[in-house]
Amino acid sequence: MRRRFSSWRDLKENALRLFFAANGVLAIVILLGIFSLLFTESLPALKQLGVGEFFFHLRWDPTSPERASYGILAMVLSTLMVSFGALVIAVPVGVACAAFLADVAPPQLREVLKPVVEILASIPSVVVGFLGVVLVGPVIARVFRMPSGLCALNGALLLAVMALPTIVSICEDAIVSVPQEFKSASLALGATKWQTLVHVTLPSASSGIIAAVMLGMGRAIGETMTVLMATGNAAAVPRSFLDPVRTMTATIAIEMGETVQGSLHYQSLFVIGLVLFCMTFAVNVVSDLVLERFQRVRR
Amino acid sequence: MRRIMAILIAGVFVPTLLFSQELLQIRGSDTMVNLVQRLAEVYMEKNPQVACAVSGGGSGVGIAALIANRVHIANASREMKEKEYAAAKENGVIPVEIAIAIDALSIAVNSSNPVTKLTKDQIGAIFRGEITNWSEVGGPNLPISLYGRQPNSGTYVFFQEFVLGNKNYSPRMKQMNGNAQIVEALRTDKGGIGYVGVGYVRDEQGQVIPGLKVVEVAKDAKSPGVSPLLTENITTGRYPIARALYQYANGTPKGAVRSFIAFELSAEGQKIVEEMGFYPVSGKYLEANKKLGF
């Protein structure tokens, strides 16, 4: 009786193990599939124009009647500006909000605030973009005495709002899961609540906080609709956050519809996709390395 | 049981046969989408057996769809390019061009801007990024900010060919999603300048939208400025940046496509064209349409 039970359990365990392994393999296959598709579609353009055309030319103007040019540097810079700008705004606010929710807020307030923050995530990006055009843009224009508020700063602000729910909810989970003993020990040693939060709780939750930041960054780099609407889409190299910018995602979205499939223009849009993919991949690898490092230090 | 089935089948199929509708797929120019939508609404009221589906996306998108044989009619605010004719031929599509309206491409600025007249060359230089301050064209000391369309727009291509002399746009030009967005931006941007179809600068009462000013355009420095807002300036050909709004069909139009285009070119259709702020077909375009039997 007992033996049958254990063999049944073994079977179940093996089946589950197989199931999870298969899921892991599937994810890897999908990832490799996407990469190989992007690579094969963009290879002809890379061969014909050379890598230098894409990375050392300052102009992106594939439909130019003078000379078609395919430089993607301006839009790489635009994408980085908008997403880092968003992080600079969203990380301090998000971490502070999460710490407040997890450690300071009375339970009733927390029950109200947490769902409210999470509702932010469910606002469609096109609505956020719309707010950028009619609300945030004009305010920026007035504050900085500019003619128009369609600029990198507008995009960064909107993306910050969109990245906040991700950052807040993951940070909060990380902070809540810091063992109560740590805090109790710190308080028992005579530290104030503030000192405990800053010097004990937040450092202990740092791996989760970094993961939250990286996930927020992933969302910001890949976001399309909001930046398409709110940043002005000028293809020039931006000189400041008050210049209009055109991100990589916006370029693909704007131009994919008009190109003939298989043309050089079409393939160079895939080159942009490939570069974007590599960038998000790099962000993830770096964040993994950082996480591992932190975990080792804590051990 | 069988009888019930028969009745059910008859009940479903007979009415669909009786009321079977022909579906016209029309896609393309954002400048023309409101106009063709309105024309289609009136046409469908009179011809309930035909359903028209009109969508925008830009002239390039419409032409690409016609080449792929996915639409019956492509709206285009520019002429098809040689390359596109070649691609169509490869797919066995023979594009036939019909002008259904005339559009005066209006150069609009903020109403606070004192500049009232620009030459075609000045406008070209402004959008190429060679003139960057309003003081260079007789205005205040204020940097010029440019508003244009995106490369899939026929207006973008037409303007580049016709006003920029086939030179590159300034990379600092903000590329907007449609005529209405440019109008919206110019109302708040004191240093702004943009180009939009004349159908978008006037409200329902035919008045220029508040906050907006339409500048007069002169052929050269010696010529007088011409406003795109007066019909006779267009029909006489005095306004320098007028263009035809085209529809392209696959082969000489037949059946519902023909009947719809014939309606657009009828007196009633052309009246709707005027109500929507554009101008009726005239001159050489009228001749070309006659050759197709319209």
XYZ file of C-alpha atoms in Angstrom:
593
model
C 0.000 0.000 0.000
C 2.666 2.383 1.029
C 4.877 1.452 -1.924
C 2.090 1.992 -4.433
C 1.447 5.371 -2.951
C 5.066 6.401 -3.282
C 5.379 5.162 -6.867
C 2.231 7.116 -7.753
C 3.787 10.133 -6.184
C 6.995 9.557 -8.145
C 5.016 9.359 -11.346
C 3.188 12.578 -10.562
C 6.392 14.293 -9.644
C 8.118 13.170 -12.814
C 5.173 14.316 -14.941
C 5.214 17.723 -13.285
C 8.964 17.994 -13.730
C 8.586 17.163 -17.412
C 5.770 19.720 -17.761
C 7.829 22.536 -16.287
C 10.902 21.549 -18.273
C 8.830 21.585 -21.476
C 7.539 25.064 -20.640
C 11.069 26.303 -20.103
C 12.202 24.825 -23.415
C 9.181 26.322 -25.194
C 10.060 29.789 -23.912
C 13.615 29.389 -25.177
C 12.377 28.129 -28.573
C 10.059 31.138 -28.928
C 12.876 33.511 -28.019
C 15.256 31.917 -30.521
C 12.473 31.942 -33.134
C 11.898 35.673 -32.736
C 15.601 36.365 -32.865
C 16.167 34.268 -35.989
C 13.181 35.856 -37.748
C 14.450 39.361 -36.998
C 17.933 38.361 -38.050
C 17.018 36.696 -41.361
C 14.659 39.536 -42.328
C 17.227 42.202 -41.624
C 20.268 40.401 -42.991
C 19.750 41.440 -46.662
C 19.653 45.124 -45.686
C 22.736 44.763 -43.486
C 24.543 43.045 -46.350
C 23.529 45.572 -48.962
C 24.060 48.758 -46.968
C 26.715 47.616 -44.535
C 26.574 47.989 -40.781
C 28.228 51.407 -41.018
C 25.267 52.956 -42.843
C 23.001 52.082 -39.944
C 25.285 52.995 -37.081
C 27.385 55.887 -38.348
C 24.937 57.809 -40.500
C 23.098 60.540 -38.624
C 19.981 60.670 -40.791
C 17.032 58.314 -41.144
C 15.192 59.171 -44.367
C 14.519 56.040 -46.460
C 11.993 57.802 -48.723
C 14.267 60.746 -49.489
C 14.249 61.770 -53.163
C 17.893 62.931 -52.879
C 19.629 60.017 -51.208
C 17.911 57.432 -49.044
C 19.742 57.180 -45.737
C 19.286 54.675 -42.964
C 21.061 56.000 -39.863
C 19.444 54.778 -36.664
C 21.653 56.562 -34.110
C 19.229 59.445 -33.572
C 16.380 57.102 -32.732
C 18.521 54.865 -30.506
C 19.490 57.982 -28.582
C 15.841 59.118 -28.497
C 14.708 55.757 -27.161
C 17.381 55.764 -24.449
C 16.598 59.355 -23.476
C 12.889 58.708 -23.130
C 13.263 55.460 -21.201
C 16.052 56.607 -18.865
C 14.169 59.843 -18.309
C 11.133 57.793 -17.345
C 13.200 55.720 -14.907
C 14.797 58.753 -13.287
C 11.298 60.022 -12.550
C 9.584 56.728 -11.760
C 12.170 54.927 -9.600
C 12.376 57.334 -6.646
C 8.627 57.885 -6.689
C 7.898 54.187 -7.101
C 10.275 52.979 -4.380
C 9.054 55.652 -1.973
C 5.458 54.751 -2.730
C 6.169 51.046 -2.235
C 7.982 51.673 1.063
C 5.084 53.782 2.247
C 2.552 51.136 1.279
C 4.524 48.286 2.822
C 5.899 49.825 5.969
C 4.239 53.075 6.924
C 0.656 53.267 5.731
C -2.095 52.113 8.093
C -3.816 48.955 6.790
C -7.048 50.709 5.758
C -5.231 53.317 3.668
C -3.154 50.561 2.112
C -6.251 48.629 1.094
C -7.405 51.688 -0.843
C -4.069 52.854 -2.265
C -2.805 49.571 -3.627
C -5.676 48.915 -6.026
C -5.566 52.556 -7.103
C -1.911 52.247 -8.106
C -2.655 49.009 -9.912
C -5.508 50.583 -11.866
C -2.892 52.897 -13.395
C -1.526 49.845 -15.226
C -4.837 49.173 -16.891
C -5.107 52.543 -18.616
C -4.636 51.861 -22.343
C -1.452 53.385 -23.704
C -3.361 55.298 -26.370
C -5.300 57.083 -23.611
C -2.053 57.980 -21.841
C -0.777 59.327 -25.160
C -3.931 61.344 -25.567
C -3.414 62.890 -22.125
C 0.121 63.722 -23.226
C -1.153 65.631 -26.234
C -3.945 67.603 -24.570
C -2.765 67.909 -20.938
C 0.924 67.277 -20.207
C 2.230 68.775 -23.476
C 0.600 72.189 -23.043
C 1.746 72.329 -19.385
C 5.355 71.599 -20.409
C 5.082 74.222 -23.140
C 3.928 76.822 -20.609
C 6.450 75.928 -17.893
C 9.471 75.987 -20.214
C 8.107 78.788 -22.413
C 8.315 76.609 -25.467
C 6.127 76.755 -28.557
C 5.095 73.127 -28.297
C 5.157 70.494 -25.569
C 5.710 67.536 -27.888
C 9.181 66.505 -26.729
C 11.278 63.843 -25.012
C 10.321 65.143 -21.553
C 6.631 64.665 -22.327
C 7.288 61.068 -23.353
C 9.451 60.420 -20.283
C 6.780 61.762 -17.913
C 4.062 59.636 -19.488
C 6.216 56.516 -19.528
C 7.079 57.134 -15.882
C 3.380 57.040 -15.056
C 3.030 53.832 -17.056
C 6.038 52.172 -15.395
C 4.939 53.143 -11.855
C 2.452 50.303 -11.197
C 5.037 47.662 -12.164
C 7.713 49.233 -10.014
C 5.431 49.873 -7.032
C 3.833 46.466 -6.845
C 7.040 44.452 -7.273
C 8.972 46.699 -4.852
C 6.190 46.383 -2.344
C 6.287 42.597 -2.547
C 10.045 42.700 -2.018
C 9.779 45.010 0.982
C 6.973 43.041 2.602
C 8.955 39.820 2.293
C 11.891 41.191 4.302
C 11.820 39.081 7.516
C 10.242 40.834 10.484
C 13.259 39.775 12.616
C 15.528 42.150 10.686
C 13.326 45.112 11.483
C 12.746 44.041 15.058
C 16.472 43.632 15.617
C 17.160 47.037 14.180
C 14.454 48.679 16.268
C 15.685 46.832 19.357
C 19.153 48.291 18.826
C 17.608 51.714 19.155
C 17.291 52.670 15.478
C 14.359 54.861 14.557
C 11.681 53.661 12.130
C 13.193 55.834 9.394
C 16.712 54.492 9.995
C 15.388 50.946 9.947
C 13.604 51.524 6.654
C 16.552 53.163 4.908
C 19.420 51.115 6.326
C 17.864 47.693 6.900
C 14.621 47.099 5.047
C 15.408 48.707 1.689
C 18.916 47.176 1.359
C 17.495 43.755 2.243
C 14.875 44.148 -0.473
C 17.372 45.507 -3.008
C 17.299 42.505 -5.337
C 13.547 42.784 -5.700
C 13.802 46.537 -6.156
C 16.362 46.122 -8.935
C 14.169 43.536 -10.613
C 11.262 45.999 -10.434
C 13.350 48.769 -11.984
C 14.489 46.511 -14.805
C 10.951 45.369 -15.557
C 9.832 48.993 -15.590
C 12.665 49.798 -17.982
C 11.635 46.933 -20.246
C 8.164 48.386 -20.450
C 9.504 51.865 -21.152
C 11.873 50.862 -23.985
C 9.247 48.864 -25.846
C 6.310 51.240 -25.412
C 5.046 52.521 -28.748
C 1.680 54.231 -28.842
C 2.245 56.806 -26.115
C 5.617 57.983 -27.414
C 4.275 57.991 -30.966
C 1.586 60.451 -29.937
C 3.417 62.609 -27.440
C 7.009 63.114 -28.553
C 6.638 64.986 -31.849
C 8.451 62.433 -34.047
C 11.198 64.605 -35.499
C 13.968 62.430 -36.862
C 16.831 64.765 -35.889
C 19.408 64.006 -33.187
C 17.908 65.470 -29.994
C 20.017 68.040 -28.147
C 17.993 68.161 -24.944
C 14.933 66.748 -23.258
C 12.928 69.638 -24.682
C 13.570 68.587 -28.286
C 11.076 66.457 -30.186
C 12.321 62.889 -30.563
C 11.405 59.884 -32.648
C 11.930 56.544 -30.926
C 12.709 53.208 -32.564
C 9.279 51.760 -31.806
C 7.494 54.828 -33.203
C 9.519 54.644 -36.411
C 8.563 51.014 -36.976
C 4.912 51.739 -36.215
C 4.759 54.780 -38.514
C 6.534 53.263 -41.498
C 5.639 49.566 -41.505
C 2.262 50.161 -43.161
C 3.537 51.871 -46.278
C 6.530 49.787 -47.205
C 6.410 47.063 -49.797
C 7.204 43.711 -48.182
C 10.726 42.590 -48.957
C 11.957 46.039 -49.995
C 15.116 47.570 -48.591
C 13.051 49.972 -46.471
C 11.068 47.030 -45.041
C 14.240 45.137 -44.200
C 15.816 48.141 -42.545
C 12.778 48.411 -40.276
C 13.635 44.866 -39.224
C 17.174 46.035 -38.488
C 15.656 48.543 -36.053
C 13.631 45.704 -34.529
C 16.763 43.606 -34.180
C 18.698 46.385 -32.475
C 15.757 47.029 -30.140
C 15.608 43.324 -29.306
C 19.342 43.253 -28.556
C 18.977 46.308 -26.307
C 16.192 44.805 -24.203
C 18.104 41.520 -24.111
C 21.184 43.331 -22.802
C 19.117 45.093 -20.129
C 17.828 41.745 -18.937
C 21.232 40.066 -18.902
C 22.746 42.957 -16.969
C 19.918 42.940 -14.459
C 20.372 39.185 -13.983
C 24.082 39.640 -13.341
C 23.420 42.433 -10.867
C 20.802 40.364 -9.078
C 23.128 37.408 -8.746
C 25.849 39.604 -7.371
C 23.551 41.076 -4.746
C 22.354 37.683 -3.678
C 25.918 36.484 -3.248
C 26.790 39.518 -1.118
C 23.809 38.887 1.102
C 24.811 35.287 1.621
C -37.379 17.383 -39.534
C -36.207 17.750 -43.073
C -38.967 20.239 -43.740
C -37.922 22.348 -40.782
C -34.371 22.313 -42.053
C -35.536 23.362 -45.496
C -37.542 26.227 -44.063
C -34.607 27.268 -41.906
C -32.202 27.187 -44.829
C -34.658 29.052 -47.043
C -35.235 31.531 -44.247
C -31.532 32.260 -44.043
C -30.515 32.161 -47.675
C -33.403 33.713 -49.575
C -33.260 37.060 -47.788
C -29.480 37.216 -48.135
C -29.861 36.608 -51.859
C -32.547 39.275 -52.121
C -30.674 41.822 -50.067
C -27.193 40.778 -51.124
C -24.987 43.817 -50.924
C -21.938 44.579 -52.895
C -19.107 45.747 -50.658
C -16.820 48.487 -51.911
C -13.478 48.636 -50.113
C -11.972 52.117 -50.237
C -8.705 52.968 -48.484
C -5.965 55.576 -48.533
C -5.363 59.300 -48.117
C -6.024 60.817 -44.693
C -6.735 64.142 -46.391
C -9.583 62.544 -48.362
C -11.001 60.167 -45.764
C -13.670 62.526 -44.368
C -14.690 63.663 -47.838
C -15.028 60.173 -49.302
C -16.784 58.993 -46.148
C -19.406 61.698 -46.602
C -19.785 60.937 -50.321
C -20.195 57.246 -49.503
C -22.881 57.956 -46.893
C -25.017 59.911 -49.364
C -24.369 57.363 -52.111
C -25.405 54.438 -49.888
C -28.680 56.176 -48.999
C -29.567 56.186 -52.686
C -28.080 52.787 -53.490
C -28.829 50.474 -50.576
C -27.557 47.461 -52.534
C -23.995 48.794 -52.229
C -22.061 49.082 -48.968
C -18.940 51.212 -48.900
C -16.179 50.743 -46.324
C -13.945 53.828 -46.263
C -10.736 53.964 -44.231
C -7.627 56.150 -44.106
C -4.040 55.259 -43.379
C -2.335 57.501 -45.909
C -2.058 57.520 -49.684
C 0.906 55.138 -49.600
C -1.146 52.629 -47.642
C -4.094 52.864 -50.054
C -1.886 52.460 -53.112
C -0.063 49.514 -51.522
C -3.466 47.903 -50.903
C -4.553 48.490 -54.518
C -1.308 46.958 -55.786
C -1.983 43.919 -53.594
C -5.561 43.855 -54.974
C -7.061 44.177 -51.500
C -9.260 47.220 -52.229
C -11.549 48.359 -55.022
C -10.584 52.001 -54.834
C -7.435 53.645 -53.469
C -7.679 57.283 -52.378
C -4.489 59.196 -53.095
C -3.646 62.850 -52.620
C -0.687 62.420 -54.975
C -0.052 60.745 -58.307
C 1.170 57.163 -58.280
C 4.914 56.784 -58.801
C 6.522 54.887 -61.689
C 7.768 52.302 -59.212
C 4.242 51.732 -57.933
C 2.848 51.337 -61.474
C 5.553 48.734 -62.123
C 4.735 46.861 -58.907
C 1.030 46.899 -59.815
C 1.728 45.528 -63.283
C 3.689 42.682 -61.733
C 0.614 41.762 -59.685
C -1.686 41.992 -62.713
C -3.302 45.243 -61.496
C -3.835 48.081 -63.978
C -4.353 51.322 -62.017
C -6.730 53.837 -63.611
C -6.604 57.402 -62.310
C -9.663 59.582 -61.680
C -9.514 63.055 -60.112
C -12.533 63.566 -57.834
C -11.701 66.934 -56.264
C -9.119 69.691 -56.137
C -7.313 70.563 -52.912
C -5.446 73.770 -52.304
C -2.685 72.825 -49.901
C -2.901 75.559 -47.290
C 0.081 76.964 -45.463
C -1.127 77.737 -41.957
C 0.482 79.595 -39.048
C -0.643 80.753 -35.613
C -3.088 83.669 -35.762
C -0.708 85.850 -33.708
C 1.915 85.657 -36.469
C 2.051 88.961 -38.429
C 3.372 87.278 -41.613
C 0.598 87.281 -44.230
C 2.392 86.315 -47.429
C 5.151 83.864 -48.358
C 6.574 82.879 -51.723
C 6.693 79.264 -52.784
C 10.513 79.383 -52.618
C 10.457 80.767 -49.086
C 8.113 77.991 -47.986
C 10.429 75.426 -49.574
C 13.449 76.910 -47.799
C 11.578 76.960 -44.484
C 10.671 73.275 -44.700
C 14.148 72.323 -45.921
C 15.465 73.928 -42.746
C 17.365 76.726 -44.537
C 15.254 79.524 -43.054
C 14.932 78.997 -39.313
C 13.701 82.307 -37.939
C 10.557 84.260 -38.721
C 12.592 87.479 -38.919
C 14.121 86.205 -42.193
C 10.728 86.394 -43.896
C 9.523 89.665 -42.402
C 8.152 88.372 -39.114
C 9.167 88.708 -35.462
C 12.447 87.349 -34.049
C 11.075 83.899 -33.269
C 12.398 80.468 -34.193
C 10.282 78.625 -36.732
C 8.931 75.248 -35.657
C 7.889 72.955 -38.455
C 4.868 70.689 -38.596
C 4.480 68.197 -41.410
C 3.103 64.796 -42.152
C 4.606 61.333 -42.044
C 6.224 59.655 -45.063
C 3.189 57.428 -45.742
C 1.143 60.575 -46.392
C 0.466 61.663 -49.967
C 0.552 65.257 -48.770
C 4.104 64.698 -47.475
C 5.229 63.356 -50.856
C 3.354 65.963 -52.918
C 4.730 68.819 -50.822
C 8.260 67.431 -51.031
C 8.093 67.168 -54.825
C 6.256 70.359 -55.491
C 7.435 72.865 -52.892
C 10.749 71.487 -51.600
C 11.940 70.755 -55.143
C 12.499 67.089 -54.303
C 14.958 67.952 -51.555
C 15.007 66.521 -48.040
C 12.741 67.846 -45.333
C 14.483 69.379 -42.328
C 15.032 66.575 -39.813
C 13.688 68.958 -37.157
C 10.208 68.839 -38.660
C 7.707 67.257 -36.306
C 5.860 64.498 -38.141
C 2.196 64.549 -37.190
C -0.399 61.833 -37.645
C -2.932 63.826 -39.624
C -4.169 67.201 -40.835
C -6.247 67.732 -37.712
C -3.209 67.216 -35.438
C -1.238 69.834 -37.345
C -4.119 72.306 -37.045
C -4.337 71.596 -33.294
C -0.584 72.141 -32.837
C -0.532 75.394 -34.833
C -3.295 76.886 -32.707
C -0.998 76.825 -29.660
C 2.446 77.187 -31.267
C 3.202 80.860 -31.948
C 6.248 80.013 -34.058
C 4.662 77.140 -35.914
C 4.053 76.604 -39.603
C 2.427 73.631 -41.259
C 0.725 72.433 -44.415
C -2.794 70.985 -44.440
C -5.549 70.265 -46.944
C -7.842 73.273 -47.357
C -10.740 71.153 -46.088
C -9.173 71.223 -42.633
C -8.608 74.952 -42.050
C -12.283 75.921 -41.997
C -15.010 74.984 -39.534
C -18.603 74.011 -40.390
C -19.592 77.631 -40.991
C -16.820 78.059 -43.547
C -14.800 80.348 -41.241
C -11.075 79.816 -40.673
C -10.659 77.932 -37.387
C -9.936 80.352 -34.492
C -6.260 80.604 -33.600
C -5.221 79.688 -37.120
C -4.119 81.894 -39.992
C -3.838 80.821 -43.619
C -1.027 82.720 -45.365
C -1.209 83.863 -48.955
C 1.206 82.160 -51.302
C 2.977 83.935 -54.159
C 4.574 82.244 -57.164
C 7.690 84.445 -56.753
C 8.804 87.616 -54.988
C 7.168 89.932 -57.570
C 3.795 88.192 -57.738
C 0.915 89.087 -55.458
C -0.096 86.700 -52.683
C -2.936 84.326 -53.497
C -5.269 82.893 -50.890
C -6.388 79.272 -51.133
C -9.700 80.190 -49.528
C -11.292 81.702 -52.660
C -12.762 79.326 -55.229
C -11.757 81.390 -58.254
C -8.081 81.289 -57.225
C -8.198 77.518 -57.577
C -10.341 77.145 -60.696
C -8.247 79.731 -62.546
C -5.055 77.964 -61.435
C -3.642 81.065 -59.739
C -2.994 79.366 -56.422
C 0.471 77.812 -56.780
C 0.124 74.706 -54.614
C -3.175 73.201 -55.672
C -3.343 69.525 -56.481
C -5.862 66.947 -57.558
C -7.243 64.368 -55.148
C -7.307 61.060 -56.980
C -8.993 57.744 -56.814
C -7.358 54.733 -58.380
C -9.283 51.660 -59.507
C -8.089 48.413 -61.044
C -8.879 48.706 -64.756
C -11.574 50.948 -66.289
C -14.226 51.129 -63.543
C -17.238 48.852 -63.970
C -20.334 48.026 -61.933
C -20.571 49.469 -58.449
C -17.133 51.095 -58.622
C -18.196 52.952 -61.758
C -21.548 53.963 -60.321
C -19.907 55.284 -57.123
C -17.306 57.327 -58.986
C -19.980 58.632 -61.365
C -21.912 59.810 -58.299
C -18.832 61.560 -56.905
C -18.358 63.423 -60.186
C -22.067 64.283 -60.558
C -23.316 67.769 -59.720
C -24.553 66.471 -56.366
C -21.236 64.776 -55.546
C -19.224 67.864 -56.457
C -21.508 69.957 -54.261
C -20.595 67.704 -51.328
C -16.932 68.207 -52.278
C -17.442 71.949 -51.854
C -19.371 71.550 -48.619
C -16.440 69.581 -47.222
C -14.156 72.527 -47.976
C -12.467 71.260 -51.146
C -12.949 72.423 -54.753
C -14.742 70.774 -57.689
C -12.781 69.098 -60.462
C -11.890 71.513 -63.254
C -9.635 72.063 -66.248
C -7.380 69.303 -67.496
C -8.626 66.870 -64.868
C -12.148 67.220 -66.256
C -10.816 66.319 -69.705
C -8.995 63.256 -68.378
C -12.128 62.047 -66.611
C -14.155 62.514 -69.831
C -11.805 60.108 -71.607
C -12.833 57.442 -69.124
C -16.461 58.200 -69.878
C -17.343 60.217 -66.763
